[in-house]
Amino acid sequence: MASVSRPERAPRPLAPCLTRYPPPPSPLTVGFLSMEEEETYLELYLNQCAAQDGLAPPRSPPFSPVVPYDMYILNATNPETAFNSNPEIKETSDGFSSVDLSFLPDELTQEDKDQPVMGSKHETEENSESQSRQSRLPSPSKQDIGLGLNSPSLSNPHSQRHPSDTDSVQASLEKPDSNSLPLASITPMTPVTSVSECCGIVPQLQNIVSTVNLACKLDLKKIALHAKNAEYNPKRFAAVIMRIREPRTTALIFSSGKMVCTGARSEEQSRLAARKYARVVQKLGFPARFLDFKIQNMVGSCDVKFPIRLEGLVLTHQQFSSYEPELFPGLIYRMVKPRIVLLIFVSGKVVLTGAKERSEICEAFENIYPILKGFKKA
Amino acid sequence: MPGRGRCPDCGSTELVEDSHYSQSQLVCSDCGCVVTEGVLTTTFSDEGNLREVTYSRSTGENEQVSRSQQRGLRRVRDLCRVLQLPPTFEDTAVAYYQQAYRHAGIRAARLQKKEVLVGCCVLITCRQHNWPLTMGAICTLLYADLDVFSSTYMQIVKLLELDVPSLCLAELVKTYCSSFKLFQASPSVPAKYVEDKEKMLSRTLQLVELASETWLVTGRHPLPVITAATFLAWQSLQPAYRLSCSLARFCKLANVDLPYPASSRLQELLAVLLRMAEHLAWLRVLRLDKRSVVKHIGDLLQHRHSLVRSAFRDAAAEVETLEKEPPGQGEGEVGNNSLGLLQGKRPASPALLLPPCMLKPPKRTCPAPPVSTVSGDEDISDSEIEQYLRTPQEVRDFQRAQAARQAATSVANPP
């Protein structure tokens, strides 16, 4: 639930509205805020919300989202704690879920922000006002849980935002501190270890190979004749090689109607490119469809920035590694879980391949990073 | 024998299996009629069916040793004898070959692959006994391509699930150095070039250890490093007469092939030695260069452990100290400075101990790819697709051009 990796999914109830809201500087306790300021903030917020009409409606109020009074009370009791639980979902960037918080219900995964508490409180207050002008009855349980649980473990320095959530990119947004609430500790959360261990290194995807079935027999000669970007040499290879410029990819189109698309740098790009190829084939007069799009392989690479003693690594991890300097300068590490092959070089560069999902690449890198760190000092 | 069927002539069940000139026959003991004659393949006739089974589907393959397998086993033994390996190696290598042959993929492989498989089995045996046999040596003996060899080798290691240890560098140094023909005077080797084997071996070993410590060996083919180390060791033992000899000439004299990367390994090794010399008090004043440092290799090797520690700062430790302390402090030069103060001169600041590929500046900075906000389900405009399609006029032109080209080629190559 935590990682919003596909934009079609409904954004979290309060998240989008709140993230787009620029944090006003506000004092810690509500009492200091004057009525006019509250109203202007409310206006601002409502204007913003009006702009986002296309989004899925926020969650309806049986779990009526934040009722501010409780928060204010809490805040009053702990004026020092800049508690800033924005009941927002921590959105991972690019679907990398290095922190898998999927077991948590929605409000509990929240993003760290530096903005002072009250700003967010106001947002939540206004949000609730806008959503349901009905009961202002405090529903403490849900929100408290949310607020409490938010703070302790989610203090990762790398807040990752979903890039496709375009509205949410607000550089001015700062991250609040999250200190533990006294009310916290409803359920213990698994500590976030993986992100801090990897020091923020995230493997970059370099290549995606995908296949799709166009579900119609194709006349390759006709395609090669009528398409500018196609090459077809039946003596060399029994498929048309077609290329498009945006996204920069290459496709192999076979006469059976099956197609292989390579060269994209993300899953969405691969899908878009495959659709463009299908559209080209359609325009050439074939009844092409778009069935069974599947990503077959993903290749990623990254740099750990320190040299690695490959001879040592092959000694300790002999059952997984294959290091033959006479044949290839890198060490081939076949990880069992997830089933990924890593090429590890002495310069610290690592290539990960064989993944069907982005998370597999991330997971594989998280598994290998502590092993490599062990070989940092010769 | 009962239960074998009836004789078609007299109907008796007394059928006896008899062999006539080694061909087995089923004969009726009453009337002497031959019921079945032996066939070369196993049949299901014993079970009442008279169907033949092809050899590949019978169990004959596993029971008999096929001709190509016999040939392969013979080649394995021959290769072991050519390489003068101990007799136990032969049996192990033969066992590996037989093990490999049980897999259908190997049985059906091309002859070229089976030839290379012979070399793979011998190589694996040698590796497991720390016998320093290089893949290049086997490929030369088998007249095989290194690519074919490498693919077969990786496949067989995976198939047989073997644990093959790495090439033992120390052993390789010993055998490789011994192959240099410099230990006896001959018409091609002048007297001043002849060297004592033990001295050369020990110095080469020390140089190779130094190279391995300073990241010159990891990820690289081991042999060129050893060639460079041997050359330096030989030069340093009598520098006065040998400095004038180049690496290529040295290898030619010693009757050893010069591997192509050896000259760059030599330069890297000399650079490491020069940096170490900067931290040796009595050498710093001499302002050595690549040629003069050879004279002092003996001294440098004698103190190599402490010199490496002082001349190179560990890149990893460096990064950590920089993270922990404020910059501009404690870069580990204090020790060196005190040494330098004795001479009244500062040594060069310690260089980073990194593999050469990390020391070179990156050829081109790879710009981070722009974060794309593609959703995959966007609309595709018609104009974008149209740009990839030919107009009817273009199609006609293209067809005409193709036809013209066909005509031209057919004229050029008359049938």
Short mmCIF file of N, CA and C in Angstrom, two decimals, chain A residues 7-8 94 163-164 166 204-205 223-230 243-247 265-269 271-272 275-277 279-280 283-284 303 305-311 314-315 318-319 322-330 332 334 346-348 375-378, chain B residues 123 127 133-136 146 149-150 153-154 158 163-167 212-215 217-222 314-317 319-320 353-355 357-358 369-382 384-391 394-395 398-399 402:
data_model
loop_
_atom_site.label_atom_id
_atom_site.label_comp_id
_atom_site.label_asym_id
_atom_site.label_seq_id
_atom_site.Cartn_x
_atom_site.Cartn_y
_atom_site.Cartn_z
N PRO A 7 0.43 5.62 -11.47
CA PRO A 7 -0.40 6.80 -11.25
C PRO A 7 -1.89 6.54 -11.34
N GLU A 8 -2.28 5.41 -11.93
CA GLU A 8 -3.72 5.18 -12.02
C GLU A 8 -4.31 4.96 -10.65
N ASP A 94 9.81 6.38 -8.18
CA ASP A 94 9.97 5.43 -9.25
C ASP A 94 9.56 4.03 -8.85
N PRO A 163 7.64 10.46 -8.80
CA PRO A 163 7.82 11.50 -9.82
C PRO A 163 6.61 11.69 -10.69
N SER A 164 5.85 10.65 -10.87
CA SER A 164 4.71 10.82 -11.77
C SER A 164 3.58 11.57 -11.10
N THR A 166 2.95 14.50 -10.53
CA THR A 166 3.62 15.72 -10.97
C THR A 166 3.25 16.91 -10.12
N GLN A 204 20.35 2.58 -11.22
CA GLN A 204 19.65 3.20 -12.34
C GLN A 204 19.31 2.13 -13.36
N LEU A 205 18.10 2.18 -13.84
CA LEU A 205 17.73 1.23 -14.89
C LEU A 205 18.36 1.65 -16.20
N ILE A 223 5.74 -4.32 -44.42
CA ILE A 223 6.13 -3.40 -43.34
C ILE A 223 7.44 -2.72 -43.70
N ALA A 224 8.39 -3.49 -44.20
CA ALA A 224 9.69 -2.91 -44.51
C ALA A 224 9.58 -1.91 -45.66
N LEU A 225 8.59 -2.13 -46.53
CA LEU A 225 8.44 -1.23 -47.67
C LEU A 225 7.79 0.08 -47.27
N HIS A 226 6.78 -0.02 -46.41
CA HIS A 226 6.00 1.17 -46.11
C HIS A 226 6.47 1.93 -44.88
N ALA A 227 7.38 1.36 -44.12
CA ALA A 227 7.85 2.06 -42.93
C ALA A 227 9.26 2.56 -43.15
N LYS A 228 9.48 3.82 -42.77
CA LYS A 228 10.81 4.40 -42.99
C LYS A 228 11.82 3.85 -42.01
N ASN A 229 11.39 3.54 -40.82
CA ASN A 229 12.33 3.21 -39.76
C ASN A 229 12.52 1.71 -39.59
N ALA A 230 12.27 0.95 -40.66
CA ALA A 230 12.35 -0.50 -40.54
C ALA A 230 13.46 -1.04 -41.42
N ARG A 243 12.83 1.02 -35.41
CA ARG A 243 13.32 1.91 -34.36
C ARG A 243 12.45 3.16 -34.31
N ILE A 244 12.21 3.65 -33.12
CA ILE A 244 11.55 4.96 -33.00
C ILE A 244 12.42 5.87 -32.14
N ARG A 245 12.15 7.16 -32.30
CA ARG A 245 13.04 8.13 -31.65
C ARG A 245 12.64 8.42 -30.22
N GLU A 246 11.36 8.38 -29.95
CA GLU A 246 10.92 8.78 -28.62
C GLU A 246 9.90 7.80 -28.11
N PRO A 247 10.11 7.00 -27.12
CA PRO A 247 11.38 6.81 -26.42
C PRO A 247 12.35 6.04 -27.31
N ARG A 265 14.20 2.84 -20.86
CA ARG A 265 14.87 3.04 -19.58
C ARG A 265 13.92 2.92 -18.39
N SER A 266 12.65 2.67 -18.67
CA SER A 266 11.73 2.46 -17.55
C SER A 266 10.58 1.63 -18.08
N GLU A 267 9.83 1.06 -17.14
CA GLU A 267 8.73 0.18 -17.56
C GLU A 267 7.69 0.94 -18.35
N GLU A 268 7.40 2.17 -17.91
CA GLU A 268 6.38 2.94 -18.61
C GLU A 268 6.84 3.29 -20.01
N GLN A 269 8.12 3.65 -20.12
CA GLN A 269 8.64 3.97 -21.44
C GLN A 269 8.55 2.76 -22.36
N ARG A 271 6.45 0.35 -22.22
CA ARG A 271 5.06 0.12 -22.61
C ARG A 271 4.63 1.13 -23.67
N LEU A 272 5.02 2.38 -23.47
CA LEU A 272 4.65 3.41 -24.44
C LEU A 272 5.28 3.11 -25.80
N ARG A 275 3.53 0.35 -27.52
CA ARG A 275 2.26 0.81 -28.09
C ARG A 275 2.49 1.60 -29.37
N LYS A 276 3.55 2.37 -29.41
CA LYS A 276 3.82 3.13 -30.62
C LYS A 276 4.14 2.21 -31.78
N TYR A 277 4.91 1.18 -31.52
CA TYR A 277 5.20 0.22 -32.60
C TYR A 277 3.92 -0.45 -33.07
N ARG A 279 1.03 0.80 -32.97
CA ARG A 279 0.26 1.79 -33.74
C ARG A 279 0.81 1.92 -35.15
N VAL A 280 2.14 1.88 -35.29
CA VAL A 280 2.73 1.94 -36.63
C VAL A 280 2.23 0.75 -37.45
N LYS A 283 -1.26 1.29 -38.50
CA LYS A 283 -1.42 2.25 -39.59
C LYS A 283 -1.02 1.66 -40.92
N LEU A 284 -0.21 0.63 -40.88
CA LEU A 284 0.17 -0.01 -42.13
C LEU A 284 -0.90 -0.94 -42.64
N ASP A 303 27.08 2.44 -8.78
CA ASP A 303 28.48 2.57 -8.41
C ASP A 303 28.57 2.68 -6.90
N LYS A 305 31.40 3.24 -5.37
CA LYS A 305 32.42 4.27 -5.17
C LYS A 305 33.59 3.84 -4.32
N PHE A 306 33.77 2.54 -4.12
CA PHE A 306 35.02 2.11 -3.49
C PHE A 306 35.49 0.85 -4.20
N PRO A 307 36.82 0.59 -4.21
CA PRO A 307 37.32 -0.60 -4.92
C PRO A 307 36.97 -1.86 -4.15
N ILE A 308 36.85 -2.95 -4.87
CA ILE A 308 36.42 -4.22 -4.27
C ILE A 308 37.46 -5.29 -4.56
N ARG A 309 37.82 -6.04 -3.52
CA ARG A 309 38.78 -7.15 -3.68
C ARG A 309 38.02 -8.36 -4.20
N LEU A 310 38.04 -8.52 -5.52
CA LEU A 310 37.25 -9.60 -6.11
C LEU A 310 37.78 -10.96 -5.69
N GLU A 311 39.11 -11.06 -5.49
CA GLU A 311 39.66 -12.37 -5.11
C GLU A 311 39.15 -12.80 -3.75
N VAL A 314 35.39 -13.88 -4.06
CA VAL A 314 35.14 -15.21 -4.63
C VAL A 314 35.51 -16.29 -3.62
N LEU A 315 36.40 -15.99 -2.69
CA LEU A 315 36.74 -17.00 -1.69
C LEU A 315 35.62 -17.20 -0.68
N GLN A 318 31.95 -18.50 -2.56
CA GLN A 318 32.31 -19.33 -3.71
C GLN A 318 31.10 -19.94 -4.39
N GLN A 319 30.08 -20.28 -3.59
CA GLN A 319 28.96 -20.98 -4.22
C GLN A 319 28.12 -20.07 -5.10
N SER A 322 31.55 -16.34 -9.57
CA SER A 322 32.44 -16.92 -10.56
C SER A 322 33.37 -15.81 -11.02
N TYR A 323 34.65 -15.93 -10.68
CA TYR A 323 35.61 -14.88 -11.03
C TYR A 323 36.74 -15.53 -11.80
N GLU A 324 36.80 -15.24 -13.10
CA GLU A 324 37.86 -15.78 -13.96
C GLU A 324 38.53 -14.61 -14.63
N PRO A 325 39.59 -14.06 -14.04
CA PRO A 325 40.19 -12.87 -14.66
C PRO A 325 40.76 -13.15 -16.04
N GLU A 326 41.06 -14.43 -16.32
CA GLU A 326 41.56 -14.73 -17.67
C GLU A 326 40.48 -14.57 -18.72
N LEU A 327 39.23 -14.63 -18.29
CA LEU A 327 38.14 -14.55 -19.26
C LEU A 327 37.42 -13.21 -19.22
N PHE A 328 37.16 -12.71 -18.01
CA PHE A 328 36.34 -11.51 -17.89
C PHE A 328 36.79 -10.76 -16.64
N PRO A 329 36.95 -9.44 -16.72
CA PRO A 329 37.48 -8.73 -15.57
C PRO A 329 36.55 -8.62 -14.38
N GLY A 330 35.28 -8.94 -14.57
CA GLY A 330 34.35 -8.78 -13.47
C GLY A 330 34.01 -10.10 -12.81
N ILE A 332 31.09 -12.57 -11.51
CA ILE A 332 29.69 -12.85 -11.82
C ILE A 332 29.07 -13.48 -10.59
N ARG A 334 25.77 -14.84 -8.83
CA ARG A 334 24.40 -15.28 -9.10
C ARG A 334 23.64 -15.36 -7.78
N VAL A 346 36.11 -4.30 -10.22
CA VAL A 346 37.05 -3.86 -9.20
C VAL A 346 36.85 -2.38 -8.89
N SER A 347 36.35 -1.60 -9.85
CA SER A 347 36.18 -0.17 -9.61
C SER A 347 34.98 0.13 -8.73
N GLY A 348 34.21 -0.91 -8.40
CA GLY A 348 33.04 -0.66 -7.56
C GLY A 348 31.76 -0.52 -8.34
N PHE A 375 34.32 -5.91 1.90
CA PHE A 375 35.59 -6.04 1.18
C PHE A 375 36.19 -4.70 0.85
N LYS A 376 35.69 -3.66 1.50
CA LYS A 376 36.18 -2.32 1.19
C LYS A 376 37.64 -2.19 1.54
N LYS A 377 38.02 -2.62 2.74
CA LYS A 377 39.43 -2.50 3.13
C LYS A 377 40.09 -3.82 2.82
N ALA A 378 41.08 -3.74 1.98
CA ALA A 378 41.72 -4.97 1.50
C ALA A 378 42.26 -5.78 2.64
N LEU B 123 41.66 -28.73 -17.24
CA LEU B 123 41.87 -27.47 -16.51
C LEU B 123 41.26 -27.52 -15.12
N ARG B 127 43.20 -27.02 -11.63
CA ARG B 127 42.85 -25.95 -10.69
C ARG B 127 42.59 -26.49 -9.30
N LEU B 133 47.82 -24.03 -14.48
CA LEU B 133 47.66 -24.15 -15.93
C LEU B 133 46.73 -23.04 -16.40
N THR B 134 47.18 -22.22 -17.35
CA THR B 134 46.34 -21.11 -17.81
C THR B 134 45.47 -21.58 -18.97
N MET B 135 44.36 -20.84 -19.13
CA MET B 135 43.45 -21.18 -20.23
C MET B 135 44.12 -20.94 -21.57
N GLY B 136 44.97 -19.90 -21.61
CA GLY B 136 45.66 -19.64 -22.86
C GLY B 136 46.53 -20.81 -23.27
N LEU B 146 39.52 -19.00 -27.68
CA LEU B 146 39.27 -18.74 -26.26
C LEU B 146 37.79 -18.52 -25.98
N PHE B 149 36.19 -21.88 -25.79
CA PHE B 149 36.66 -22.49 -24.56
C PHE B 149 35.95 -21.89 -23.36
N SER B 150 35.82 -20.58 -23.34
CA SER B 150 35.23 -19.94 -22.16
C SER B 150 33.77 -20.33 -22.01
N TYR B 153 33.60 -23.89 -20.81
CA TYR B 153 34.08 -23.99 -19.44
C TYR B 153 33.02 -23.54 -18.46
N MET B 154 32.40 -22.37 -18.75
CA MET B 154 31.37 -21.86 -17.83
C MET B 154 30.20 -22.84 -17.78
N LYS B 158 28.94 -25.06 -14.43
CA LYS B 158 27.57 -24.93 -13.92
C LYS B 158 26.87 -26.28 -13.94
N ASP B 163 33.16 -26.77 -7.75
CA ASP B 163 33.79 -25.67 -7.04
C ASP B 163 35.21 -25.56 -7.55
N VAL B 164 35.44 -24.61 -8.44
CA VAL B 164 36.78 -24.53 -9.03
C VAL B 164 37.52 -23.38 -8.38
N PRO B 165 38.61 -23.64 -7.67
CA PRO B 165 39.35 -22.55 -7.05
C PRO B 165 40.04 -21.68 -8.09
N SER B 166 40.43 -20.48 -7.64
CA SER B 166 41.09 -19.55 -8.57
C SER B 166 42.49 -20.04 -8.90
N LEU B 167 43.02 -19.45 -9.95
CA LEU B 167 44.38 -19.76 -10.35
C LEU B 167 45.34 -19.34 -9.24
N SER B 212 49.85 -7.19 -6.44
CA SER B 212 48.52 -7.64 -6.02
C SER B 212 48.00 -6.77 -4.88
N GLU B 213 48.93 -6.30 -4.02
CA GLU B 213 48.50 -5.45 -2.91
C GLU B 213 48.05 -4.08 -3.38
N THR B 214 48.67 -3.60 -4.46
CA THR B 214 48.35 -2.26 -4.94
C THR B 214 47.38 -2.29 -6.12
N TRP B 215 46.49 -3.27 -6.13
CA TRP B 215 45.36 -3.30 -7.06
C TRP B 215 45.77 -3.44 -8.53
N VAL B 217 46.47 -6.37 -9.92
CA VAL B 217 46.20 -7.72 -10.39
C VAL B 217 44.70 -8.01 -10.48
N THR B 218 43.92 -7.39 -9.59
CA THR B 218 42.49 -7.69 -9.56
C THR B 218 41.83 -7.32 -10.87
N GLY B 219 41.10 -8.24 -11.41
CA GLY B 219 40.34 -7.98 -12.64
C GLY B 219 41.17 -8.08 -13.90
N ARG B 220 42.46 -8.30 -13.79
CA ARG B 220 43.30 -8.39 -14.98
C ARG B 220 43.79 -9.81 -15.18
N HIS B 221 44.19 -10.08 -16.42
CA HIS B 221 44.81 -11.36 -16.73
C HIS B 221 46.12 -11.45 -15.94
N PRO B 222 46.35 -12.55 -15.25
CA PRO B 222 47.54 -12.60 -14.37
C PRO B 222 48.87 -12.63 -15.10
N ASP B 314 44.74 4.42 2.33
CA ASP B 314 43.64 3.57 1.94
C ASP B 314 42.47 4.45 1.51
N ALA B 315 42.01 4.24 0.35
CA ALA B 315 40.92 5.09 -0.16
C ALA B 315 39.69 5.01 0.73
N ALA B 316 39.42 3.83 1.21
CA ALA B 316 38.22 3.66 2.03
C ALA B 316 38.37 4.38 3.36
N ALA B 317 39.55 4.19 3.97
CA ALA B 317 39.77 4.87 5.25
C ALA B 317 39.76 6.36 5.05
N VAL B 319 38.03 8.07 2.88
CA VAL B 319 36.66 8.57 2.78
C VAL B 319 36.03 8.65 4.15
N GLU B 320 36.32 7.65 4.99
CA GLU B 320 35.69 7.65 6.31
C GLU B 320 36.21 8.77 7.17
N LEU B 353 45.27 4.63 -2.71
CA LEU B 353 45.52 3.26 -3.14
C LEU B 353 44.26 2.76 -3.83
N LEU B 354 44.25 2.90 -5.14
CA LEU B 354 43.07 2.52 -5.91
C LEU B 354 43.51 1.76 -7.13
N PRO B 355 42.64 0.93 -7.69
CA PRO B 355 42.98 0.31 -8.96
C PRO B 355 43.14 1.37 -10.04
N CYS B 357 42.01 1.78 -12.88
CA CYS B 357 40.81 2.24 -13.59
C CYS B 357 40.08 3.31 -12.80
N MET B 358 40.28 3.35 -11.48
CA MET B 358 39.62 4.40 -10.69
C MET B 358 40.49 5.65 -10.60
N PRO B 369 20.25 10.47 -16.34
CA PRO B 369 19.13 10.56 -17.29
C PRO B 369 18.00 11.39 -16.70
N PRO B 370 17.39 12.21 -17.49
CA PRO B 370 16.31 13.04 -16.95
C PRO B 370 15.17 12.16 -16.44
N VAL B 371 14.65 12.54 -15.34
CA VAL B 371 13.55 11.76 -14.77
C VAL B 371 12.35 11.90 -15.69
N SER B 372 11.96 10.80 -16.28
CA SER B 372 10.88 10.90 -17.25
C SER B 372 9.55 10.71 -16.54
N THR B 373 8.59 11.45 -16.97
CA THR B 373 7.27 11.35 -16.35
C THR B 373 6.31 10.66 -17.29
N VAL B 374 6.82 9.60 -17.89
CA VAL B 374 6.00 8.86 -18.83
C VAL B 374 5.10 7.93 -18.04
N SER B 375 3.85 7.84 -18.44
CA SER B 375 2.96 6.95 -17.71
C SER B 375 2.74 5.65 -18.46
N GLY B 376 3.08 5.61 -19.72
CA GLY B 376 2.89 4.38 -20.48
C GLY B 376 1.54 4.30 -21.15
N ASP B 377 0.60 5.09 -20.69
CA ASP B 377 -0.74 5.00 -21.27
C ASP B 377 -1.14 6.29 -21.95
N GLU B 378 -0.15 7.09 -22.27
CA GLU B 378 -0.49 8.38 -22.88
C GLU B 378 -1.05 8.19 -24.27
N ASP B 379 -1.68 9.23 -24.77
CA ASP B 379 -2.17 9.19 -26.13
C ASP B 379 -1.01 9.31 -27.09
N ILE B 380 -1.12 8.59 -28.18
CA ILE B 380 -0.08 8.67 -29.21
C ILE B 380 -0.68 9.44 -30.38
N SER B 381 -0.05 10.56 -30.70
CA SER B 381 -0.64 11.39 -31.75
C SER B 381 -0.40 10.76 -33.10
N ASP B 382 -1.32 11.01 -34.00
CA ASP B 382 -1.21 10.44 -35.34
C ASP B 382 0.01 10.97 -36.06
N GLU B 384 2.79 11.79 -34.95
CA GLU B 384 4.02 11.14 -34.52
C GLU B 384 4.22 9.82 -35.24
N ILE B 385 3.15 9.10 -35.45
CA ILE B 385 3.25 7.82 -36.15
C ILE B 385 3.46 8.03 -37.63
N GLU B 386 2.82 9.07 -38.16
CA GLU B 386 2.95 9.32 -39.60
C GLU B 386 4.39 9.57 -39.99
N GLN B 387 5.16 10.15 -39.08
CA GLN B 387 6.54 10.49 -39.44
C GLN B 387 7.36 9.24 -39.75
N TYR B 388 6.87 8.09 -39.30
CA TYR B 388 7.61 6.87 -39.56
C TYR B 388 7.12 6.13 -40.80
N LEU B 389 6.10 6.64 -41.44
CA LEU B 389 5.55 5.93 -42.60
C LEU B 389 5.94 6.63 -43.89
N ARG B 390 6.09 5.85 -44.91
CA ARG B 390 6.46 6.42 -46.21
C ARG B 390 5.19 6.87 -46.94
N THR B 391 5.31 7.97 -47.62
CA THR B 391 4.20 8.39 -48.48
C THR B 391 4.16 7.48 -49.71
N GLU B 394 6.97 8.03 -52.01
CA GLU B 394 8.23 7.50 -51.51
C GLU B 394 8.28 6.00 -51.70
N VAL B 395 7.12 5.35 -51.50
CA VAL B 395 7.10 3.89 -51.66
C VAL B 395 7.44 3.53 -53.09
N PHE B 398 11.07 4.06 -53.70
CA PHE B 398 11.87 3.05 -53.04
C PHE B 398 11.84 1.75 -53.84
N GLN B 399 10.64 1.40 -54.31
CA GLN B 399 10.53 0.16 -55.08
C GLN B 399 11.32 0.23 -56.36
N GLN B 402 14.95 -0.15 -55.50
CA GLN B 402 15.28 -1.54 -55.18
C GLN B 402 15.39 -2.37 -56.44
#
